[in-house]
mmCIF file of C-alpha atoms and ligand atoms in Angstrom:
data_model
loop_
_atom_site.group_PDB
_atom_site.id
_atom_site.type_symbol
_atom_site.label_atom_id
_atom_site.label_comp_id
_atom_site.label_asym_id
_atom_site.label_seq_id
_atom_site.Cartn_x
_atom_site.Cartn_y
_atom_site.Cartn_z
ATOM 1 C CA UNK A 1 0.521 10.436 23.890
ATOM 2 C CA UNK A 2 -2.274 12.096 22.179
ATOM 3 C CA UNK A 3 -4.129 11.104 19.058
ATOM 4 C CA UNK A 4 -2.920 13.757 16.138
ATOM 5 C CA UNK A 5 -5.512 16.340 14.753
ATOM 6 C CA UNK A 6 -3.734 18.517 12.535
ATOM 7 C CA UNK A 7 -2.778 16.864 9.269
ATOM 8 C CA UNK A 8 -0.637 18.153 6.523
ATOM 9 C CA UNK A 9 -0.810 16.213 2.890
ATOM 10 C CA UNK A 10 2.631 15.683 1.040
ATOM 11 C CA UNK A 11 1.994 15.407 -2.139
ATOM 12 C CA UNK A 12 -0.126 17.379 -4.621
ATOM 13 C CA UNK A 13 -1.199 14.459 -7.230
ATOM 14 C CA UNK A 14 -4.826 12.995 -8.505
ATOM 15 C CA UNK A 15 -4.186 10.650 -5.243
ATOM 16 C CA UNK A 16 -3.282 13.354 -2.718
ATOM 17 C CA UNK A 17 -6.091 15.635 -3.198
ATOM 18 C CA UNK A 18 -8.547 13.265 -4.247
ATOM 19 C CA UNK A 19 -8.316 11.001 -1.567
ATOM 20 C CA UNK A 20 -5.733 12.534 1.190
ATOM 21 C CA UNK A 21 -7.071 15.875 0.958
ATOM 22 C CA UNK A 22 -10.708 14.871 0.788
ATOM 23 C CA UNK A 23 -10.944 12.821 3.205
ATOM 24 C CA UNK A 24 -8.861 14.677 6.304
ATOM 25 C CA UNK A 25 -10.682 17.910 4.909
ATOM 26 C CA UNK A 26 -14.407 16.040 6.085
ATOM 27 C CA UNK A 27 -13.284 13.872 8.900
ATOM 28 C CA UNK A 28 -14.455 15.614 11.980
ATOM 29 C CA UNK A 29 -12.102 14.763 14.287
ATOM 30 C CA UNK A 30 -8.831 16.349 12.403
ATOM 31 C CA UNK A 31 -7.735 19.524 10.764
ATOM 32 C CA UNK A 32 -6.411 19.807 7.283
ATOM 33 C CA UNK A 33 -3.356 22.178 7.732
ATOM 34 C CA UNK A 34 -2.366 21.795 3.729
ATOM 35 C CA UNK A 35 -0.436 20.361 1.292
ATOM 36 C CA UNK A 36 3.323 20.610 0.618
ATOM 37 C CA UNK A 37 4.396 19.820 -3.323
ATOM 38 C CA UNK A 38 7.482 20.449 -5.516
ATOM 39 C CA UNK A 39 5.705 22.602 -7.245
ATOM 40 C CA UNK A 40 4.186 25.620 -5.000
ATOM 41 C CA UNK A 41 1.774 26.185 -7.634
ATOM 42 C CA UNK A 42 0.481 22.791 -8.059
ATOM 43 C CA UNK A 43 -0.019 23.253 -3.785
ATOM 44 C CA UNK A 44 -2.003 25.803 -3.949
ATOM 45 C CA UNK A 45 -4.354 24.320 -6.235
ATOM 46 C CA UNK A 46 -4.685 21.233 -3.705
ATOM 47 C CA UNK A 47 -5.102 23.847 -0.813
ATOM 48 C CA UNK A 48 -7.640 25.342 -2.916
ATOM 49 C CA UNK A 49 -9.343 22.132 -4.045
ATOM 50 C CA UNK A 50 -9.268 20.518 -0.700
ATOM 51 C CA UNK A 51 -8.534 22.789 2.284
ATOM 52 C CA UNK A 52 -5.861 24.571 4.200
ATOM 53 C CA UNK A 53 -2.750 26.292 3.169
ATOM 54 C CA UNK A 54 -0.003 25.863 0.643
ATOM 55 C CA UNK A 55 3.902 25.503 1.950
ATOM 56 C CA UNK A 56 6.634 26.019 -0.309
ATOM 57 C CA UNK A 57 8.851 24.356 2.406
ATOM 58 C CA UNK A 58 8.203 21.033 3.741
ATOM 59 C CA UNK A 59 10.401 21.996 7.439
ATOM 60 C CA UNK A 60 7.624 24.421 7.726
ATOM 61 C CA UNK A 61 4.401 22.168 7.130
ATOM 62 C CA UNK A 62 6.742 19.854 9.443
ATOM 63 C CA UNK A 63 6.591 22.330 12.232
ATOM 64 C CA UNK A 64 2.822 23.094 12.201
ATOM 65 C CA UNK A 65 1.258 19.498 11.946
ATOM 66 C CA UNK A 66 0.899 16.660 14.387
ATOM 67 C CA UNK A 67 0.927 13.903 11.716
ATOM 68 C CA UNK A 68 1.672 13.827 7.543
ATOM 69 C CA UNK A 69 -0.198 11.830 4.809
ATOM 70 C CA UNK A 70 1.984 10.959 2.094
ATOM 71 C CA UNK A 71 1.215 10.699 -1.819
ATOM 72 C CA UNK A 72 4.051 10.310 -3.349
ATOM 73 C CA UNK A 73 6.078 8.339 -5.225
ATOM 74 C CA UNK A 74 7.972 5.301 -2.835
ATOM 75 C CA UNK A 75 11.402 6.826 -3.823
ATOM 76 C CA UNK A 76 10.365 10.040 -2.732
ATOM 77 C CA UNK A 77 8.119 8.908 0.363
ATOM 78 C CA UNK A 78 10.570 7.004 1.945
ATOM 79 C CA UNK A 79 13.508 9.929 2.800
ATOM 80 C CA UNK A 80 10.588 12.150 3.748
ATOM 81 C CA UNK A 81 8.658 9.869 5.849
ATOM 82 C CA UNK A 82 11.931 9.448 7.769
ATOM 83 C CA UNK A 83 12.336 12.991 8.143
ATOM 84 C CA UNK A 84 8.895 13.839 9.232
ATOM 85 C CA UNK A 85 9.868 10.801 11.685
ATOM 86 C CA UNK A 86 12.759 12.787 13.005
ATOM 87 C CA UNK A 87 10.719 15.344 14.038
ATOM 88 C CA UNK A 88 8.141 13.354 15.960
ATOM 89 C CA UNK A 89 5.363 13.269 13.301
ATOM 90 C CA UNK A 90 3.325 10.437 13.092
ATOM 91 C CA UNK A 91 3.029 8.662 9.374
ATOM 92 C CA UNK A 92 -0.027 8.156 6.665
ATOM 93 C CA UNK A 93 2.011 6.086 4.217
ATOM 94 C CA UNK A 94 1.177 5.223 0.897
ATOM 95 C CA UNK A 95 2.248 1.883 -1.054
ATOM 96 C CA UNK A 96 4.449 0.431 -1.515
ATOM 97 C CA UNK A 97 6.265 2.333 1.753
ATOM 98 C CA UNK A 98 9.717 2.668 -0.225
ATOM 99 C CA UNK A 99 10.986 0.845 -3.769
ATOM 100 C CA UNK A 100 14.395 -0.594 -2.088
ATOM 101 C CA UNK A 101 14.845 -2.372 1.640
ATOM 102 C CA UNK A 102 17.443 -0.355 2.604
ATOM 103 C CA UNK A 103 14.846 2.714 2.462
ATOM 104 C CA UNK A 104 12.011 0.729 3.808
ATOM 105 C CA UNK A 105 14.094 -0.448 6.806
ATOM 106 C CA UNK A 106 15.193 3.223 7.861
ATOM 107 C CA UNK A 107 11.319 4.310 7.744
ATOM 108 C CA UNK A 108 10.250 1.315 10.272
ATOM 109 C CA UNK A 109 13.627 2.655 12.210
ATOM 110 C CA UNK A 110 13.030 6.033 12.424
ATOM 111 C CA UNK A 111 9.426 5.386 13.337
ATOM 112 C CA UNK A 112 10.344 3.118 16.385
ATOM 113 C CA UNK A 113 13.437 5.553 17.359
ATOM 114 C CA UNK A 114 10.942 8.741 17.522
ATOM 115 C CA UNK A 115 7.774 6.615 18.819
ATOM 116 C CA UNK A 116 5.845 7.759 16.446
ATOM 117 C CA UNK A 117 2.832 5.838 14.635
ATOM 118 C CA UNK A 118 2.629 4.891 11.245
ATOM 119 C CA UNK A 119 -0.446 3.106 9.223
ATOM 120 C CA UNK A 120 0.340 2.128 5.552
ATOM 121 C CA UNK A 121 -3.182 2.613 3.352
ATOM 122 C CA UNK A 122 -3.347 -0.546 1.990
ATOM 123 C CA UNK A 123 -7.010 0.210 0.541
ATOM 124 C CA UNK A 124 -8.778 -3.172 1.223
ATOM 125 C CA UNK A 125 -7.376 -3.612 4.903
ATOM 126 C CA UNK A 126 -9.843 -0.441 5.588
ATOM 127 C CA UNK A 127 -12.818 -1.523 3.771
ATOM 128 C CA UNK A 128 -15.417 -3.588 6.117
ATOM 129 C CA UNK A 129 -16.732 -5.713 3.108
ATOM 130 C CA UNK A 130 -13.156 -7.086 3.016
ATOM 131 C CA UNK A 131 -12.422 -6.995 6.474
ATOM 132 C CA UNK A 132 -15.787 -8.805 7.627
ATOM 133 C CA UNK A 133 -14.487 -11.291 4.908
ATOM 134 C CA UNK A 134 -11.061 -11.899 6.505
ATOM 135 C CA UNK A 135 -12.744 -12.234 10.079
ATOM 136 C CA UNK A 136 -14.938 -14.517 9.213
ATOM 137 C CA UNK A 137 -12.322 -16.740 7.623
ATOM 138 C CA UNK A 138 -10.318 -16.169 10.666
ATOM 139 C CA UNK A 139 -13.040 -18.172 12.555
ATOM 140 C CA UNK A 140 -13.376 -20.761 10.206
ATOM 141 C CA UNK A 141 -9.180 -21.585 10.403
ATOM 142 C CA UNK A 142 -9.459 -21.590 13.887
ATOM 143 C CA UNK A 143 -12.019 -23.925 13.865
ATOM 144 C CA UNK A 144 -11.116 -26.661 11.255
ATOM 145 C CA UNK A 145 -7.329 -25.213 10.776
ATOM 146 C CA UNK A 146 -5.224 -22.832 9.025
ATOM 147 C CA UNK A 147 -5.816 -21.981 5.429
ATOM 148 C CA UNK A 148 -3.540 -24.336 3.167
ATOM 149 C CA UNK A 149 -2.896 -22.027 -0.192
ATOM 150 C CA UNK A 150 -4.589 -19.339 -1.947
ATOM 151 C CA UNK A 151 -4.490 -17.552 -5.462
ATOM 152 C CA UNK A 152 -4.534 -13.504 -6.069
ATOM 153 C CA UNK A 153 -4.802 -12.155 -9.350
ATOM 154 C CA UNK A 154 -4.731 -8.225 -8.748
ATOM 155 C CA UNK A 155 -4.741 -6.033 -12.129
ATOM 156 C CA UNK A 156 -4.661 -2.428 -12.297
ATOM 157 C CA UNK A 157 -5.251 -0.865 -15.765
ATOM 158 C CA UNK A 158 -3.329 2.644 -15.922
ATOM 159 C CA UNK A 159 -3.635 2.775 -19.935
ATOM 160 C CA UNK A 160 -7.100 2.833 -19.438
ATOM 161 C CA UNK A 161 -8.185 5.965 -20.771
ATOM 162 C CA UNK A 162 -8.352 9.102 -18.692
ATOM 163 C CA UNK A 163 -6.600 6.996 -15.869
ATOM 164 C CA UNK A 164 -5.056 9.390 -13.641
ATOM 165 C CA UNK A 165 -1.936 7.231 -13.132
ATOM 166 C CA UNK A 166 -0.992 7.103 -16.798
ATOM 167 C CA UNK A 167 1.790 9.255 -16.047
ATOM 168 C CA UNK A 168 3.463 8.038 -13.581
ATOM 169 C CA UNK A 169 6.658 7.344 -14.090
ATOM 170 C CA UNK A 170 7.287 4.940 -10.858
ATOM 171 C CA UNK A 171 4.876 3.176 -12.069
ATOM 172 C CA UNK A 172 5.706 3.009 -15.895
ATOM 173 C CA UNK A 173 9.181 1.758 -14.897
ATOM 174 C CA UNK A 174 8.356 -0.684 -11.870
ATOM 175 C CA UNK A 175 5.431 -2.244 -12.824
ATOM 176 C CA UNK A 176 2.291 -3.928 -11.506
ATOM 177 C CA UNK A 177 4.514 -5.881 -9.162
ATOM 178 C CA UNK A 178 5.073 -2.743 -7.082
ATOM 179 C CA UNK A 179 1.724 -1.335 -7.145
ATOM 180 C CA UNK A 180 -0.835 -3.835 -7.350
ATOM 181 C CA UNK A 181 1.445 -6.460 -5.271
ATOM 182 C CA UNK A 182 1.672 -4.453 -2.079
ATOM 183 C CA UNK A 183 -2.198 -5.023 -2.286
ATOM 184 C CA UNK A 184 -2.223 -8.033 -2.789
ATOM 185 C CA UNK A 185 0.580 -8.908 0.010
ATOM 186 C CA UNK A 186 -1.429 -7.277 2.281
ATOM 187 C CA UNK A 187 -4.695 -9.209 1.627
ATOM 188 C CA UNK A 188 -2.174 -12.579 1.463
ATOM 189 C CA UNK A 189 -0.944 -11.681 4.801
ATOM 190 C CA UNK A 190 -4.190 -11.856 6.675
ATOM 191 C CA UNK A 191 -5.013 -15.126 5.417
ATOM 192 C CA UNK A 192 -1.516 -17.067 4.945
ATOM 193 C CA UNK A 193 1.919 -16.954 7.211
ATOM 194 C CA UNK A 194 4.616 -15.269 6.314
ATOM 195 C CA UNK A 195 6.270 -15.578 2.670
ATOM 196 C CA UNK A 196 10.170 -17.106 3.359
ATOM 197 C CA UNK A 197 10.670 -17.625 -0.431
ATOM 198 C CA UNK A 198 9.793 -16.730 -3.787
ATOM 199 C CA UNK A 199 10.298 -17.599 -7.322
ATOM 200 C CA UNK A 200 8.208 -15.554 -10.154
ATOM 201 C CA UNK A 201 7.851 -15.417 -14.298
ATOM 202 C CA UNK A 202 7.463 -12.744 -16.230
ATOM 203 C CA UNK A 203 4.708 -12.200 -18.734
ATOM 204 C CA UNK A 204 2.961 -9.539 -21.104
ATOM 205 C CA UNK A 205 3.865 -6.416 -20.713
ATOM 206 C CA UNK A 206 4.570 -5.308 -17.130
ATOM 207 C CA UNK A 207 2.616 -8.999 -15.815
ATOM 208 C CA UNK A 208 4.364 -10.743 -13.328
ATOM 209 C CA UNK A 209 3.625 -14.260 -11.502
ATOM 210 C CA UNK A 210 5.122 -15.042 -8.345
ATOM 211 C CA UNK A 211 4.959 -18.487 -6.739
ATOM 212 C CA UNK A 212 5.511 -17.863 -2.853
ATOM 213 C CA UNK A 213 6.455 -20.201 0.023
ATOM 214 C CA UNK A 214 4.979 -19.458 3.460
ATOM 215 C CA UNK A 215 6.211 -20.524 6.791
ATOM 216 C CA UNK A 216 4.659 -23.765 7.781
ATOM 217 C CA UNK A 217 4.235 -25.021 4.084
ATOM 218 C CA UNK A 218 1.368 -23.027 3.310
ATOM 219 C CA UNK A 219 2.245 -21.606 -0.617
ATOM 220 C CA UNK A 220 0.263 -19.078 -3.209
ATOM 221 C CA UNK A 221 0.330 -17.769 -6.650
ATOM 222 C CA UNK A 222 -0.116 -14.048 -7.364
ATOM 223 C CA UNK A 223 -0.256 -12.619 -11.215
ATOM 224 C CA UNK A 224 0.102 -8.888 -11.070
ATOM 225 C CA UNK A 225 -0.345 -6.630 -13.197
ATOM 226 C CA UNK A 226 -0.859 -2.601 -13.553
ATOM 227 C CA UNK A 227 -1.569 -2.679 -17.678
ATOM 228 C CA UNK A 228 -4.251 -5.035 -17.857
ATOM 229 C CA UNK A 229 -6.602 -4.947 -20.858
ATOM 230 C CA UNK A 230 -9.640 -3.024 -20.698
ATOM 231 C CA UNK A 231 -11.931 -4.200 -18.737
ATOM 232 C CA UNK A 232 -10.546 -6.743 -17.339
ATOM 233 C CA UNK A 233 -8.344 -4.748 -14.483
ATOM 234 C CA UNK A 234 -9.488 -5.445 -10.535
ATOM 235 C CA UNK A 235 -8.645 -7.995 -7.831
ATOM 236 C CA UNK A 236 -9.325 -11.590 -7.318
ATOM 237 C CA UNK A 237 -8.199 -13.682 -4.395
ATOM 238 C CA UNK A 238 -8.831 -17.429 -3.321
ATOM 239 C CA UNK A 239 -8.154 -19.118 -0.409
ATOM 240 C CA UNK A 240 -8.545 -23.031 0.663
ATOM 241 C CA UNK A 241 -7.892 -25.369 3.189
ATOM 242 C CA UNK A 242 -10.058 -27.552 5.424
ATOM 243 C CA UNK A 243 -12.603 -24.539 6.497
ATOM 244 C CA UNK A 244 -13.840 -24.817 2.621
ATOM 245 C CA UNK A 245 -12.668 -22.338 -0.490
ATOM 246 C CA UNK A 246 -13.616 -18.906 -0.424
ATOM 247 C CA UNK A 247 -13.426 -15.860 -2.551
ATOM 248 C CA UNK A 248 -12.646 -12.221 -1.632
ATOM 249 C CA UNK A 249 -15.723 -9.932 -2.353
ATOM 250 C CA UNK A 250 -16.074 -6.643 -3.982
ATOM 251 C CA UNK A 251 -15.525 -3.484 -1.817
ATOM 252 C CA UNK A 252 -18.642 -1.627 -2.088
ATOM 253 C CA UNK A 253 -17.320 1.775 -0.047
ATOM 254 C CA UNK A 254 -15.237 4.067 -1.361
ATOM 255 C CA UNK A 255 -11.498 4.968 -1.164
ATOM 256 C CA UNK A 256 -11.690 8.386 0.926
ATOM 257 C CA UNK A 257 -13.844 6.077 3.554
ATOM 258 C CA UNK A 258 -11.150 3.873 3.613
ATOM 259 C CA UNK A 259 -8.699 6.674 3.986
ATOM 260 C CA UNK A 260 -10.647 8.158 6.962
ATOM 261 C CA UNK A 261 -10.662 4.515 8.516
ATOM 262 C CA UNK A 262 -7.188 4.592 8.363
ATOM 263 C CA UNK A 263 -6.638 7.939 9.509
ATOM 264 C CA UNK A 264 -8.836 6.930 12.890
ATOM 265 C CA UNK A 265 -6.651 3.633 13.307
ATOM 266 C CA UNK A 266 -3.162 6.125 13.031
ATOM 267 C CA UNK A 267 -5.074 8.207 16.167
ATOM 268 C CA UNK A 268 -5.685 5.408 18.370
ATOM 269 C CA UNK A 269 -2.127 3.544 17.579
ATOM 270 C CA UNK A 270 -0.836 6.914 18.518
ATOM 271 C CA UNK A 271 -2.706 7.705 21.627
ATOM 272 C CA UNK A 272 -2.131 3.932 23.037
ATOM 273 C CA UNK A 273 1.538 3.354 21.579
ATOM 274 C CA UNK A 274 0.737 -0.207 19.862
ATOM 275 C CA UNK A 275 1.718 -0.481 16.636
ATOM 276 C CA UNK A 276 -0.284 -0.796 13.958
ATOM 277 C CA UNK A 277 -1.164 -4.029 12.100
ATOM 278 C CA UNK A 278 -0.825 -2.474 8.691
ATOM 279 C CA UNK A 279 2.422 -0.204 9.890
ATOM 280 C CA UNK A 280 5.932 0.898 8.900
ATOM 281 C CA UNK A 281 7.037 -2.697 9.822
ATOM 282 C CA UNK A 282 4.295 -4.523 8.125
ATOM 283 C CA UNK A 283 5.008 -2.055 4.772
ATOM 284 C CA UNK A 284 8.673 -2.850 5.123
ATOM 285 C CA UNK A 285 7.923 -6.658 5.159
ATOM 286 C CA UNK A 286 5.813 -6.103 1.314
ATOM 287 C CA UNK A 287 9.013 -4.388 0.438
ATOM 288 C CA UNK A 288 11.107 -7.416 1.209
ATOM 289 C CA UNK A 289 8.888 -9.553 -0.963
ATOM 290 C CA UNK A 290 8.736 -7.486 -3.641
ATOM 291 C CA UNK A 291 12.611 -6.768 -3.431
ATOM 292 C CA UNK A 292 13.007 -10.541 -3.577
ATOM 293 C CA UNK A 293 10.737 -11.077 -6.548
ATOM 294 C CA UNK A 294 12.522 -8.041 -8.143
ATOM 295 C CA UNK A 295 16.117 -10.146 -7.482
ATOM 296 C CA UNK A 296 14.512 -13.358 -8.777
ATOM 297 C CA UNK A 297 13.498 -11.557 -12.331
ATOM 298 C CA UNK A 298 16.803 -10.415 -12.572
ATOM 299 C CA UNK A 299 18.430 -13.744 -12.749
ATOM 300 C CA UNK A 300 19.335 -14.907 -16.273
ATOM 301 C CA UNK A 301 16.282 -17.002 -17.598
ATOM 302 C CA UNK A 302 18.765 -20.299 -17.190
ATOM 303 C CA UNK A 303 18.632 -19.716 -13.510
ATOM 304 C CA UNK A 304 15.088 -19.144 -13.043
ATOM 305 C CA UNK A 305 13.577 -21.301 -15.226
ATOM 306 C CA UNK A 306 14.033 -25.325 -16.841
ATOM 307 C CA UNK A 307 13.279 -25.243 -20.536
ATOM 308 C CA UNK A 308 10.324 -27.536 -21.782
ATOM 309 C CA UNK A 309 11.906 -30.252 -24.009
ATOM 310 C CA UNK A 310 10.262 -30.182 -27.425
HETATM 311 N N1 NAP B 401 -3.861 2.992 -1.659
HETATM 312 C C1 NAP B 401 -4.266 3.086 -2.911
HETATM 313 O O1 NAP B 401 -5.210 2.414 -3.342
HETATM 314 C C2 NAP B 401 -3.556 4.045 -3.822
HETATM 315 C C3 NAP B 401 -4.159 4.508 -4.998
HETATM 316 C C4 NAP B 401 -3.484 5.448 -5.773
HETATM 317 C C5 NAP B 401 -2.221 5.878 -5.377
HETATM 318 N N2 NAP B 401 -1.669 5.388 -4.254
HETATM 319 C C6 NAP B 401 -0.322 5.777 -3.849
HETATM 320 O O2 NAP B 401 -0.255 7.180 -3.688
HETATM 321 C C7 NAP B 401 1.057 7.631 -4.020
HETATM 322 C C8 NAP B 401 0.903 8.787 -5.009
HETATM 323 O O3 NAP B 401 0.304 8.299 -6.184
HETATM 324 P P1 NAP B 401 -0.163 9.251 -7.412
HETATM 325 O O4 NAP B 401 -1.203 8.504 -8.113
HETATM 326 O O5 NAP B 401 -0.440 10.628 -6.951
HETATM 327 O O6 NAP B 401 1.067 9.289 -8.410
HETATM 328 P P2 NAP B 401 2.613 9.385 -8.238
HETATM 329 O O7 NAP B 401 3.184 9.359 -9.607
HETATM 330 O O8 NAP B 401 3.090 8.329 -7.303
HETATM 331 O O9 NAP B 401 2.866 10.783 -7.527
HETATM 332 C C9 NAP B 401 2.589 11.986 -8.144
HETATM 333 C C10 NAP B 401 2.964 13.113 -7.199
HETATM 334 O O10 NAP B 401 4.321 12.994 -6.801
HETATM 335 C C11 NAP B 401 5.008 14.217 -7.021
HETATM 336 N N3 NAP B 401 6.417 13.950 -7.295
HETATM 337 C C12 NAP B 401 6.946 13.157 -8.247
HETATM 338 N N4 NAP B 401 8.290 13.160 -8.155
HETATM 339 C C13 NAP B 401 8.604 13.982 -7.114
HETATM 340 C C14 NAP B 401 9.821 14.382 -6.513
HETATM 341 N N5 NAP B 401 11.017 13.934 -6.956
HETATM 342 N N6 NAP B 401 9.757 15.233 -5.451
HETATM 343 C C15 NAP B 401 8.588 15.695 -4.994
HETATM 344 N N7 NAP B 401 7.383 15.339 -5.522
HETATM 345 C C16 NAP B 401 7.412 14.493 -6.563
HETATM 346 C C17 NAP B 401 4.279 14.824 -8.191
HETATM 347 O O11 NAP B 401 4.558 16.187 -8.228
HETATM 348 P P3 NAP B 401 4.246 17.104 -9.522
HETATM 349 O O12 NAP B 401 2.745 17.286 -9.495
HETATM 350 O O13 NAP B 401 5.018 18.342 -9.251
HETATM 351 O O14 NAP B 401 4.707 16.332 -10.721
HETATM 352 C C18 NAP B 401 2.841 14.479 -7.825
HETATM 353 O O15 NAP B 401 2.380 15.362 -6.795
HETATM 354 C C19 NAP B 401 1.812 6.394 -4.528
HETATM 355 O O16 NAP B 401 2.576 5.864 -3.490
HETATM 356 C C20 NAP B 401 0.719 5.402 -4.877
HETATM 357 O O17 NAP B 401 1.113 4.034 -4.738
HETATM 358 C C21 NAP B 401 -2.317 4.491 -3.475
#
């Protein structure tokens, strides 16, 4: 198979013309066919901002595009990514790749059934400051053995002012869990097994903490959040074992970068058929955790939790 060149954007939000749009409208190697939205008007501006044409009709973007980059909310993402499957498209997902399982599940099936590639754009898996960082501590488990537990504190701030994901309702209802965890999962899942089990508390606002149990007896600690305080918003991750402790760095490139990274990784999965590290299958395994947190919460506080005796 051939690596896709013409892209089409679904989505017309901050994050799908400031980042989609921008960065398959410079990349040299693809074409920006436009952007498919709800709201025709609201495509045209992206088509206008960014590059290419507006479609009223998502069939029709569909029909003219080898691949589709999708910015919109998981609910919405996950029927269309399965459609755009259908019809042999290869997949840009956002995430978190779907909000329930069940919808997670039949976007990794309907990308295996069609053949098609997917890459999920888990921002820090496409930045080299963070991926130097998780090679390096690659060779330092294989040399003195695998990493033993590790801490992620990843807090987004959307009340900050003139945040462009203040209004999102998605996130407003789900939470930091659901959009700073898939982050953090995937950041956790280079360094640590796989999670088997969780438990998790709930705190301020929309923070939650989840305790998580990882095959082999590795286990890790995440507090998420996506209303932290001013100012205090960003990621944090530590890992230890007997290769030392070591803390994630900054990313110093910038999102559209990282989008055009992943955009080049989606090519060459497609052209050589191997799936992609940071895939449908990868996204739908985030979505399991989170799902299982999500079940955990919703257990009556005398089956989550033993009271401190005062
Ligand atoms: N990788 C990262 O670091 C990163 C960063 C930011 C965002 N993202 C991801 O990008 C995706 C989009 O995020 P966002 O910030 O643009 O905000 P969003 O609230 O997830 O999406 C806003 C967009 O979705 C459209 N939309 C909402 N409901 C719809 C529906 N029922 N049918 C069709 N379109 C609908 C909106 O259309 P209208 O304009 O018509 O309302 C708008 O274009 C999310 O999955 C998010 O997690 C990832």
């Amino acid at each position: 198979m051939s690596a896709p060149r013409r892209f089409g954007v679904l989505g017309t939000g901050h994050w799908a013309r400031w980042c989609h749009g921008a960065a398959l409208a410079a990349h040299p190697d693809v074409e920006l066919v436009g952007f498919w939205g709800r709201d025709p008007a609201r495509a045209g501006a992206a088509a206008a901002e960014a590059g290419g044409r507006a479609f009223a009709d998502v069939d029709a973007l569909l029909a003219e595009v080898d691949a589709v980059s999708i910015a919109l909310p998981p609910d919405v993402q996950a029927p269309l990514a399965v459609r755009a499957a259908r019809a042999g498209r290869h997949l840009l997902l956002e995430k978190p790749i779907a909000l329930e399982l069940a919808a997670a599940d039949a976007v990794l099936a309907a990308t295996r059934a069609a053949g098609v590639a997917s890459v999920v754009d888990v921002t820090y898996l496409f930045q080299s400051d963070i991926t130097d960082w998780l090679a390096r501590l690659e060779e330092l488990a294989a040399e003195h053995g695998p990493w033993e537990g590790a801490l992620v504190r990843w807090g987004g701030s959307i009340d900050a002012p003139g945040s462009p994901f203040g209004d999102s309702p998605w996130r407003r209802e789900h939470g930091g869990l659901w959009d700073a965890g898939p982050h953090a999962l995937s950041v956790l899942g280079r360094l640590l097994p796989p999670v088997e089990r969780v438990s998790a508390a709930r705190g301020v606002r929309d923070a939650v903490t989840v305790l998580a149990e990882h095959a082999g007896g590795a286990s890790s600690a995440l507090a998420l959040t996506g209303t932290a305080p001013p100012g205090i918003g960003g990621p944090t991750a530590v890992v230890w074992g007997p290769g030392g402790r070591h803390e994630m760095p900054w990313f110093t490139g910038t999102p559209q970068e990282g989008f055009a990274r992943a955009v080049d990784d989606l090519r060459a999965a497609a052209a050589t058929g191997r799936e992609h590290a940071s895939g449908a299958a990868d996204g739908r395994d985030a979505v399991a955790v989170l799902s299982a947190v999500r079940a955990h919460l919703a257990r009556p506080a005398v089956q989550r939790t033993t009271p401190v005796p005062r």
